[in-house]
Amino acid sequence: MTDKTVSEPKKLISSKDVLAKTGISRVTLHNYIKLGLLPRPIVGPSPDTTAKTRKIGYFPPDVIETIHKIARLKKRGYRLSSISEALPKNGHNETPEEIEEEEETMKETTATPLTFINAEEERRYHEDQRNKYGHITEIGYPAYMVNRKWEIEWVNESAEELFFGHKVKDLPTSEERNLFRLLLKKLPSTKIANLKDFIGLNAEMASVDIPSPAEHPTLRSLSNNDLALLNTLWTRKDPSRKTPIEKRPFTLNHLEKGKRYFNLIVSAFREGTLLLLVPQEVLLEPVVDMLMGRERVIRDLLLRKMPSFCSLCVLVADLQNSVKISADLPPAEYFELVSQIWTKMEITFRRFHGTQGKHVGDGVVRFFLAEPESPHKHVLNGLMCANEIKTKLAEINSEWKIRKKWTNELCFNVGIHEGREWFGYIPVNQFTALGDTVNIAGRLSDFSRNGAVWTSKHLISLLPPEIQKKLVFGIRRSSPQGEVFVPNTFSRVMDLVDLTKPENTKFIDISTFSITELVEIDPNLFSTGL
C-alpha cells in the first residue's frame, strides 16, 4: 500500500476518532461495515507512531452523522436489517489485503459478557436502558391512551391522522372523545377497508372494563344502527387472561396505501390502557422495555393528558390555626401530627374518589368528577367526604388533647361548591380546574370557622329530594333565646357577616351567594348506593 492511499488526511477521520465521537464499540463499527451501512475503511499509517498497530482505517467525515442516524432508528425500535434496507449501500475502493488488515485490527477488541454484582445492580441497569428509549409520547407509531370508560385521554398525531381525520383534543368533553363513538363516526368516510375489524379488536380489550355497550352511558346514546353494529363486534374477553402487556397482530387494509402489517401492543395501567400500533418490521423489545418503566410512562402521559370541560364538585379544606399549632409543637411532633392527619384523610379521599388538586398551605383541594350515569353522585361524594374527614379529625383532636394537655382545637374549615369547568393536569403532579368553582369553594373554606362545612345552595339543589332529606343543613340564627339552628334554609353571605370590617372584605365577591352549613349526613347513605 502506498502513501497516496490516504491522499487527503484532512478530509478523512480515523476509526479511533469515529469510536470516540460516537461512543460505539469497535465490534459495532465492524458490524455496520459488514451490513453495508458504512463504507469500508481506507487503510493508512497510524498517526500515533508509538501505537502497537502501525496501520489504521480512515472514513469520510459524514460517517459520524450516519452512525447517529442509525442510533436514532434503533432507538425507535428498528432492526439493523430494516435500517440496512432503508439506508443507501456504501461501496468500497480498497484492496482485499487492506480490508483484511483492518478487520484483523478490529478483532483485537471483543465483547465482554454482561455480569451483575447483585439484583439491585441489574435493576438499575435495566432502568438505565429504559431511559435511553426516550418518552412514550414521542413515539412515531399510532398510539393513544384511554381511561376505564374508553375515553381518549392522550393521542398522538399519527393515530389522529390514521383513524380519526381530525384533532381529538379539540373535542371539549370526555364523552365526545369516546373511542368507539369516534371510530363509528368515521366508518362512512374511512380509507381503512377493515376498520370494523380494528373496532372489534379494541372492543375485545374494552370488554374487561365495559361488559357490554348497553351498560355504558355514552354508548347507550349511540344511534340504533351504531349500537347494533357495536354489539355484534363486542367480544367478551376473559378477565383472568388480562396481562400487563399484550401483543396482537393486525393487518391494516388501506384503500390507498395497501396492506400494512402491525403489532397492536396493549399495556394496561391502573390509570387506563395504552394502545400502540407498531409496524411488524420494528423490533418490539425496546418498545416493551420502555413500557416496563411504568412510572415514567404514566408521568409522561399525564403531563400530556387532554383537559376536558366537565361537571365537578370542589372541596377545599384548611387546617384552622395551623401556624399557631406549628409554633406550639417541636418540629418532630408537628410533622408527626401532619403525617397522621393526611395519612388518615387520604383513605377517605380515595374512598370517595377525590382527585388531588393544587393547594397552598396546610390544606387540601379535592375534585369529585361527575359521571354520566349518575348526575349527582359527584356532589354526594364531596359531601360525604367532607363529613368523614371532619369526624376523623375530631378523633385525632381528642387524642392530641390528651397527649399534649393543650387547648388547641384541630379542625378543618371546609368549603364545597359545584360547577362546570375545564379540568386537566399541570406539570407539578397535580390536577387543576380553571374557573369560578374552585375560587368559590376556597372562599367558603375561608368563611368557615371551627371545623364547619359550608356549601352552596346550587350544590344542594343538585341532589334529589330523597337524598336531601338525609342531610342536616341550615343556618344558625340569633334570637332573644340565643343561637337557633334553622334547618333546610340558606342565607346570603352578606347577611351573615359584616362586610364593612377589614377582615371580611375578602368575601365581597361572594356577598350575594346563597350558602348553608352542612351539619350531619345519615351514616347509612353511603351504603345505600344512592
PDB file of N, CA, C and O in Angstrom, residues 464-473 488 522:
ATOM      1  N   PRO A 464     -81.346  14.898  44.606  1.00  0.00           N
ATOM      2  CA  PRO A 464     -82.778  14.603  44.620  1.00  0.00           C
ATOM      3  C   PRO A 464     -83.360  14.791  46.019  1.00  0.00           C
ATOM      4  O   PRO A 464     -82.642  14.677  47.027  1.00  0.00           O
ATOM      5  N   PRO A 465     -84.649  15.080  46.127  1.00  0.00           N
ATOM      6  CA  PRO A 465     -85.278  15.326  47.441  1.00  0.00           C
ATOM      7  C   PRO A 465     -85.062  14.191  48.443  1.00  0.00           C
ATOM      8  O   PRO A 465     -84.879  14.453  49.639  1.00  0.00           O
ATOM      9  N   GLU A 466     -85.070  12.932  47.961  1.00  0.00           N
ATOM     10  CA  GLU A 466     -84.916  11.811  48.896  1.00  0.00           C
ATOM     11  C   GLU A 466     -83.526  11.782  49.533  1.00  0.00           C
ATOM     12  O   GLU A 466     -83.353  11.273  50.636  1.00  0.00           O
ATOM     13  N   ILE A 467     -82.524  12.337  48.831  1.00  0.00           N
ATOM     14  CA  ILE A 467     -81.181  12.411  49.419  1.00  0.00           C
ATOM     15  C   ILE A 467     -81.071  13.650  50.308  1.00  0.00           C
ATOM     16  O   ILE A 467     -80.456  13.605  51.378  1.00  0.00           O
ATOM     17  N   GLN A 468     -81.680  14.754  49.889  1.00  0.00           N
ATOM     18  CA  GLN A 468     -81.643  15.964  50.722  1.00  0.00           C
ATOM     19  C   GLN A 468     -82.217  15.701  52.114  1.00  0.00           C
ATOM     20  O   GLN A 468     -81.754  16.267  53.106  1.00  0.00           O
ATOM     21  N   LYS A 469     -83.217  14.814  52.183  1.00  0.00           N
ATOM     22  CA  LYS A 469     -83.838  14.503  53.468  1.00  0.00           C
ATOM     23  C   LYS A 469     -82.882  13.794  54.421  1.00  0.00           C
ATOM     24  O   LYS A 469     -83.114  13.757  55.634  1.00  0.00           O
ATOM     25  N   LYS A 470     -81.807  13.218  53.878  1.00  0.00           N
ATOM     26  CA  LYS A 470     -80.844  12.502  54.711  1.00  0.00           C
ATOM     27  C   LYS A 470     -79.687  13.403  55.151  1.00  0.00           C
ATOM     28  O   LYS A 470     -78.729  12.945  55.763  1.00  0.00           O
ATOM     29  N   LEU A 471     -79.756  14.686  54.798  1.00  0.00           N
ATOM     30  CA  LEU A 471     -78.744  15.664  55.185  1.00  0.00           C
ATOM     31  C   LEU A 471     -79.314  16.602  56.239  1.00  0.00           C
ATOM     32  O   LEU A 471     -80.492  16.972  56.183  1.00  0.00           O
ATOM     33  N   VAL A 472     -78.481  16.992  57.169  1.00  0.00           N
ATOM     34  CA  VAL A 472     -78.855  18.033  58.126  1.00  0.00           C
ATOM     35  C   VAL A 472     -78.063  19.280  57.739  1.00  0.00           C
ATOM     36  O   VAL A 472     -76.834  19.327  57.874  1.00  0.00           O
ATOM     37  N   PHE A 473     -78.769  20.281  57.206  1.00  0.00           N
ATOM     38  CA  PHE A 473     -78.107  21.526  56.800  1.00  0.00           C
ATOM     39  C   PHE A 473     -79.032  22.697  57.137  1.00  0.00           C
ATOM     40  O   PHE A 473     -80.256  22.540  57.281  1.00  0.00           O
ATOM     41  N   ASN A 488     -82.748  23.252  56.834  1.00  0.00           N
ATOM     42  CA  ASN A 488     -83.224  23.320  55.448  1.00  0.00           C
ATOM     43  C   ASN A 488     -83.403  24.753  54.952  1.00  0.00           C
ATOM     44  O   ASN A 488     -84.351  25.069  54.234  1.00  0.00           O
ATOM     45  N   ASP A 522     -76.678  11.291  57.088  1.00  0.00           N
ATOM     46  CA  ASP A 522     -77.116   9.961  57.517  1.00  0.00           C
ATOM     47  C   ASP A 522     -75.998   8.959  57.230  1.00  0.00           C
ATOM     48  O   ASP A 522     -75.588   8.790  56.078  1.00  0.00           O
TER      49      ASP A 522
END
